[in-house]
PDB file of C-alpha atoms in Angstrom:
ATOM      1  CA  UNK A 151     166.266  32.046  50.296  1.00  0.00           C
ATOM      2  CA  UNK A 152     164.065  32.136  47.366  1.00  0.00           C
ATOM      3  CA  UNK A 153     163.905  34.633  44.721  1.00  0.00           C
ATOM      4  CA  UNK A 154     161.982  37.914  44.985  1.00  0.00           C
ATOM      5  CA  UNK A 155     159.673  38.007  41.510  1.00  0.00           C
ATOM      6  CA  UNK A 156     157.740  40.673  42.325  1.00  0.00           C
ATOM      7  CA  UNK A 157     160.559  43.675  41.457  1.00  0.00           C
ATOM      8  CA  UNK A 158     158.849  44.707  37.939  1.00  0.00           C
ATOM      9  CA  UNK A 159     156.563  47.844  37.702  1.00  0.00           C
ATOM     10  CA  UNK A 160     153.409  46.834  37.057  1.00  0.00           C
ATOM     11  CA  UNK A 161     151.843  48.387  33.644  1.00  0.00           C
ATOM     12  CA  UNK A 162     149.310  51.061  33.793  1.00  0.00           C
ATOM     13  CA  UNK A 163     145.740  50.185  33.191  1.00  0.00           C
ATOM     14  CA  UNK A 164     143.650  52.118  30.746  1.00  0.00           C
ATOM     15  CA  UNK A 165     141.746  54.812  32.583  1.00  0.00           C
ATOM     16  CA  UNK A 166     138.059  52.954  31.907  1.00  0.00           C
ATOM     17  CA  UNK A 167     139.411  49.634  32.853  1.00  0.00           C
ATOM     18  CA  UNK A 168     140.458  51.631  36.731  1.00  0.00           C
ATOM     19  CA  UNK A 169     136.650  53.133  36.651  1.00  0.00           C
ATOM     20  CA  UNK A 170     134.971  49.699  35.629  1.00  0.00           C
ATOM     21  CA  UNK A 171     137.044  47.689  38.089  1.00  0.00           C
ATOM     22  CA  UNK A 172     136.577  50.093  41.033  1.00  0.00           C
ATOM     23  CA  UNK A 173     132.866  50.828  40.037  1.00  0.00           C
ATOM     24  CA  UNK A 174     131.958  47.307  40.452  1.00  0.00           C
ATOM     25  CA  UNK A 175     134.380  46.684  43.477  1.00  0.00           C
ATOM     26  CA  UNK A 176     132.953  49.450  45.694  1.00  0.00           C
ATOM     27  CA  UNK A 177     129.317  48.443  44.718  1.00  0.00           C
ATOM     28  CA  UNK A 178     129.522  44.842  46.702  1.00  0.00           C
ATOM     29  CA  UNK A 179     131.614  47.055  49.516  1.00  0.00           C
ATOM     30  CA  UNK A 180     128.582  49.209  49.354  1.00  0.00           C
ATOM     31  CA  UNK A 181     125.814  45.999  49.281  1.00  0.00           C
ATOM     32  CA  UNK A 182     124.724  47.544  46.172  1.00  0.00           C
ATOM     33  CA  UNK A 183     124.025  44.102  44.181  1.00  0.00           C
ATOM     34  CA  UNK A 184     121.763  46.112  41.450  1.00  0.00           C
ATOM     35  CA  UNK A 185     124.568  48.381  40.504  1.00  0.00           C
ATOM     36  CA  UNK A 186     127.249  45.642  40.834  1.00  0.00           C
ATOM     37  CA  UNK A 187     125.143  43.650  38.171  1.00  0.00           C
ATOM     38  CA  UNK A 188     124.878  46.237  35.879  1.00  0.00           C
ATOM     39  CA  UNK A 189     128.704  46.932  35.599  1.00  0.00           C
ATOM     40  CA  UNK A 190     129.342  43.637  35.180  1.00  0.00           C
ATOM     41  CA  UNK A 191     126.893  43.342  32.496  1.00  0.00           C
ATOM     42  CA  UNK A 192     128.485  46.502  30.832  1.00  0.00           C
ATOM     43  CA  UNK A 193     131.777  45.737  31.175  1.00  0.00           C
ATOM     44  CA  UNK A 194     131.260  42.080  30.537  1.00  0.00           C
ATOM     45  CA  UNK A 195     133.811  39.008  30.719  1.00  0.00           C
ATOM     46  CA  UNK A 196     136.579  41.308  30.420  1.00  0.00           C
ATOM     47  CA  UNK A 197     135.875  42.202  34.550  1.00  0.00           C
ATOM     48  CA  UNK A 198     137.414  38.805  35.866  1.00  0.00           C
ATOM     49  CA  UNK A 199     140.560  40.459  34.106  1.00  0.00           C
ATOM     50  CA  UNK A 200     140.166  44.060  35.407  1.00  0.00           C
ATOM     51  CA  UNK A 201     139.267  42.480  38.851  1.00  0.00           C
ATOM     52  CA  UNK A 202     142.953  40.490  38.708  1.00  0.00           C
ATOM     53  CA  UNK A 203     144.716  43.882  37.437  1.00  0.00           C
ATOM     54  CA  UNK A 204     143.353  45.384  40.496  1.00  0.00           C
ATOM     55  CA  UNK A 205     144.037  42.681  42.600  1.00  0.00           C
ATOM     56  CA  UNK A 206     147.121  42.852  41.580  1.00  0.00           C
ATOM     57  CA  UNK A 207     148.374  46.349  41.972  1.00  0.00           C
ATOM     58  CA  UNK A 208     146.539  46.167  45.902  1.00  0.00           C
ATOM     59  CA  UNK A 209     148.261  43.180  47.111  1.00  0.00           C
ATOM     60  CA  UNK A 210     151.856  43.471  45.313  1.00  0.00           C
ATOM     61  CA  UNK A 211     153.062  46.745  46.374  1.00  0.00           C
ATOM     62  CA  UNK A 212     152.227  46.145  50.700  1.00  0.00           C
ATOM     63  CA  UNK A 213     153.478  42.603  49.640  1.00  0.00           C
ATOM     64  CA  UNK A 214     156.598  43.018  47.931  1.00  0.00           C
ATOM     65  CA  UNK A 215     158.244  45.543  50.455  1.00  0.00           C
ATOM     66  CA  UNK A 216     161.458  45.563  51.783  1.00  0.00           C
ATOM     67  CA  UNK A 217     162.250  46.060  55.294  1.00  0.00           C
ATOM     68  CA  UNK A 218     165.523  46.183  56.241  1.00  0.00           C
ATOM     69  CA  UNK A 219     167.312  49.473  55.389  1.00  0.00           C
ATOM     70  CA  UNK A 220     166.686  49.071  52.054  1.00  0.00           C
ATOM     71  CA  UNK A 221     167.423  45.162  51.543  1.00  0.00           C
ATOM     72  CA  UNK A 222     165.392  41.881  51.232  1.00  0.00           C
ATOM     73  CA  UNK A 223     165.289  39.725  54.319  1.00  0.00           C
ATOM     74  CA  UNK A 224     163.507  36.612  54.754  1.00  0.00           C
ATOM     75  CA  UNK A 225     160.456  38.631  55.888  1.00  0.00           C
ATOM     76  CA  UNK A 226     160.451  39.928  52.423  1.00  0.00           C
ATOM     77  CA  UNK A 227     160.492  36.885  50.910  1.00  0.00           C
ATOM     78  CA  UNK A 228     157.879  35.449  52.649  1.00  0.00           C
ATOM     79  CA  UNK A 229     155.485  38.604  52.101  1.00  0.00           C
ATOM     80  CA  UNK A 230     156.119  38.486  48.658  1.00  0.00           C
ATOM     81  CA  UNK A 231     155.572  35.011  48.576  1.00  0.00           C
ATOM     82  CA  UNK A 232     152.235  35.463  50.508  1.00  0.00           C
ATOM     83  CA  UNK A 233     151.082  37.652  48.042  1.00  0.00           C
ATOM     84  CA  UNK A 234     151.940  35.497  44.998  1.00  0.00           C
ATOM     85  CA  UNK A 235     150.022  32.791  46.814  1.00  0.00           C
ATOM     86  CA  UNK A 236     146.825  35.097  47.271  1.00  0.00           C
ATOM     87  CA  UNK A 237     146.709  36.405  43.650  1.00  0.00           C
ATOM     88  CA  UNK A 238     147.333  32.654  42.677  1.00  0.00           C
ATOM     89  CA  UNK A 239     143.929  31.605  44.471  1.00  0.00           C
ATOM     90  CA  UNK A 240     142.330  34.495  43.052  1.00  0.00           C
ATOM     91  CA  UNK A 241     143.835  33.257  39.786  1.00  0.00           C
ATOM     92  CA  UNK A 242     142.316  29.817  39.985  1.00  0.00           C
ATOM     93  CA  UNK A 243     140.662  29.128  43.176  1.00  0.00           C
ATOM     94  CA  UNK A 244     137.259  27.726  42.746  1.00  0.00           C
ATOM     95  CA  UNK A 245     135.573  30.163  44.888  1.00  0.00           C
ATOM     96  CA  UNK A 246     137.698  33.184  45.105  1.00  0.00           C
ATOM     97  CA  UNK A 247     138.012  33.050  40.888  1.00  0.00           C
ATOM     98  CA  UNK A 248     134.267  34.428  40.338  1.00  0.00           C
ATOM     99  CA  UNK A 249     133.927  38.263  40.089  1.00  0.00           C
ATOM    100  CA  UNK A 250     132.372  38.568  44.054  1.00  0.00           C
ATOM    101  CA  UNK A 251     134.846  36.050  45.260  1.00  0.00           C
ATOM    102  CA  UNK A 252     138.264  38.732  43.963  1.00  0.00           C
ATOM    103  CA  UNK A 253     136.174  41.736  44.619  1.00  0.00           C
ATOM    104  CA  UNK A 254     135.243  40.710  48.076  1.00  0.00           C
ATOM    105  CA  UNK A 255     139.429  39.447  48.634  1.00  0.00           C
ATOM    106  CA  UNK A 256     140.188  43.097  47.309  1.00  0.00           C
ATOM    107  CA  UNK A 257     137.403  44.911  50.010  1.00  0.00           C
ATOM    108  CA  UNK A 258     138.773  42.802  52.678  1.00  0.00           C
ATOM    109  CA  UNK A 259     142.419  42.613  51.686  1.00  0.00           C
ATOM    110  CA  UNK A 260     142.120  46.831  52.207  1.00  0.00           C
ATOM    111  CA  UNK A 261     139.659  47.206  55.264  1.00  0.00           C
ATOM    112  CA  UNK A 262     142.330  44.851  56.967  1.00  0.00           C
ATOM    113  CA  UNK A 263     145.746  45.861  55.657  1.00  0.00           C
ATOM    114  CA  UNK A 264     145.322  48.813  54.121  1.00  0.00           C
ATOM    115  CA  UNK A 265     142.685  50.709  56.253  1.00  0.00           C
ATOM    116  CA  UNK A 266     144.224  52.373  59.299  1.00  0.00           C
ATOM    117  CA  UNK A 267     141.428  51.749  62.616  1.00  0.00           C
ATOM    118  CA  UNK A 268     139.494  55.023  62.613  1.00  0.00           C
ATOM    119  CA  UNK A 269     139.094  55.162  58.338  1.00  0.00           C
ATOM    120  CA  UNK A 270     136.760  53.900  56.358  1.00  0.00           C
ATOM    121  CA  UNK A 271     137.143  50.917  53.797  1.00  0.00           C
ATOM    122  CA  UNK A 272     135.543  52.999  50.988  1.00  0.00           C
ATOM    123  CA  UNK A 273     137.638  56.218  51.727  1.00  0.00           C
ATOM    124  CA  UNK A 274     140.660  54.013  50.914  1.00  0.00           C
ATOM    125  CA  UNK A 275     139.251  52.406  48.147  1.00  0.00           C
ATOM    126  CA  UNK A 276     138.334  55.294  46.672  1.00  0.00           C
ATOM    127  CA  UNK A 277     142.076  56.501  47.044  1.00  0.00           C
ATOM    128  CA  UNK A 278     143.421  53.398  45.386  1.00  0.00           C
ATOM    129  CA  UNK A 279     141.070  53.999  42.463  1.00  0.00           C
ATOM    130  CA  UNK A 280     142.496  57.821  42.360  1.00  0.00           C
ATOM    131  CA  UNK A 281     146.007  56.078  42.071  1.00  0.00           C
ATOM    132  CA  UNK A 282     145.147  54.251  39.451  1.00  0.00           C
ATOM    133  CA  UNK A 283     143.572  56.502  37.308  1.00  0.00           C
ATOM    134  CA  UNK A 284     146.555  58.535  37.699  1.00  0.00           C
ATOM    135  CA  UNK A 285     148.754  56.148  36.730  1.00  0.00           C
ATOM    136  CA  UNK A 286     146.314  55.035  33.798  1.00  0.00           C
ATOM    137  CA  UNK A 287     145.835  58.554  32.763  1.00  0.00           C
ATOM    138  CA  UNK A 288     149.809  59.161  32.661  1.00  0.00           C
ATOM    139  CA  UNK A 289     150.351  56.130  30.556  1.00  0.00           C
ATOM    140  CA  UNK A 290     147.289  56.869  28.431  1.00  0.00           C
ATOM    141  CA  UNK A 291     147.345  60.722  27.682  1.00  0.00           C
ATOM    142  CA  UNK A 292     144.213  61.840  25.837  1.00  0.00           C
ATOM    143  CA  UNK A 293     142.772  58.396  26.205  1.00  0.00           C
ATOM    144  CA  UNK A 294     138.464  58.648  26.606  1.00  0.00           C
ATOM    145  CA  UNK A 295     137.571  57.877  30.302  1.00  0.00           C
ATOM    146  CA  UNK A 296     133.756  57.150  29.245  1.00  0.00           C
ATOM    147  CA  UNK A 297     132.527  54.799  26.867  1.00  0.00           C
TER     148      UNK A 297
END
């Protein structure tokens, strides 16, 4: 059976990072191109990073569960592995790499994991951008959230 990587915490992210990320994720959920645009051109390369960080902190945790009282089992395994997989393409995939291609895998990756059938994809969204900026905002007392 192999390995289980994902076991590590992942680090906070500074609180503007979780607003810049989130801002530009739920304007494509939204169809909002001209605000989508404008947050990328504000925040600037540094997005396809934030976008990954994001990516990241979605897809690990519902991957990386364990299931069986408390212990990895091959179902595990493969999640995890699953997940590696997906951030890899979003990592280097041609077409999933570009800032619409991981925000789009983020938007779907929650309406069809994460969103239970009678909630809506931007109510959750919106939750895991609370959770970050919690998290972010723990790690980073004091820390500006505004530029």
């Amino acid at each position: 059976m192999p390995e289980n990587t994902v076991t590590a915490p992942l680090a906070p992210m500074e609180p503007q990072d979780v607003a810049d990320a989130f801002a530009y994720i739920r304007a494509l959920q939204a169809d909002d191109i001209d605000t989508a645009c404008a947050v990328a051109d504000a925040t600037g390369p540094e997005l396809h990073r934030l976008l990954l960080d994001v990516a990241a902190r979605v897809i690990i945790p519902v991957t990386a569960a364990d299931d069986h009282d408390g212990e990895p089992c091959a179902h595990s395994f493969l999640a995890a592995a699953l997940g590696r997989i997906l951030l890899e393409l979003l990592c280097h995939g041609e077409c999933l790499a570009c800032l619409p291609g991981i925000a789009d895998t983020i938007v779907r990756f929650t309406d069809n994991i994460l969103t239970d059938e009678h909630e809506d994809v931007a109510n959750v969204l919106h939750r895991l951008e609370a959770a970050g900026m919690e998290q972010a905002m723990e790690a980073h007392p004091g820390h500006p959230t505004a530029r």
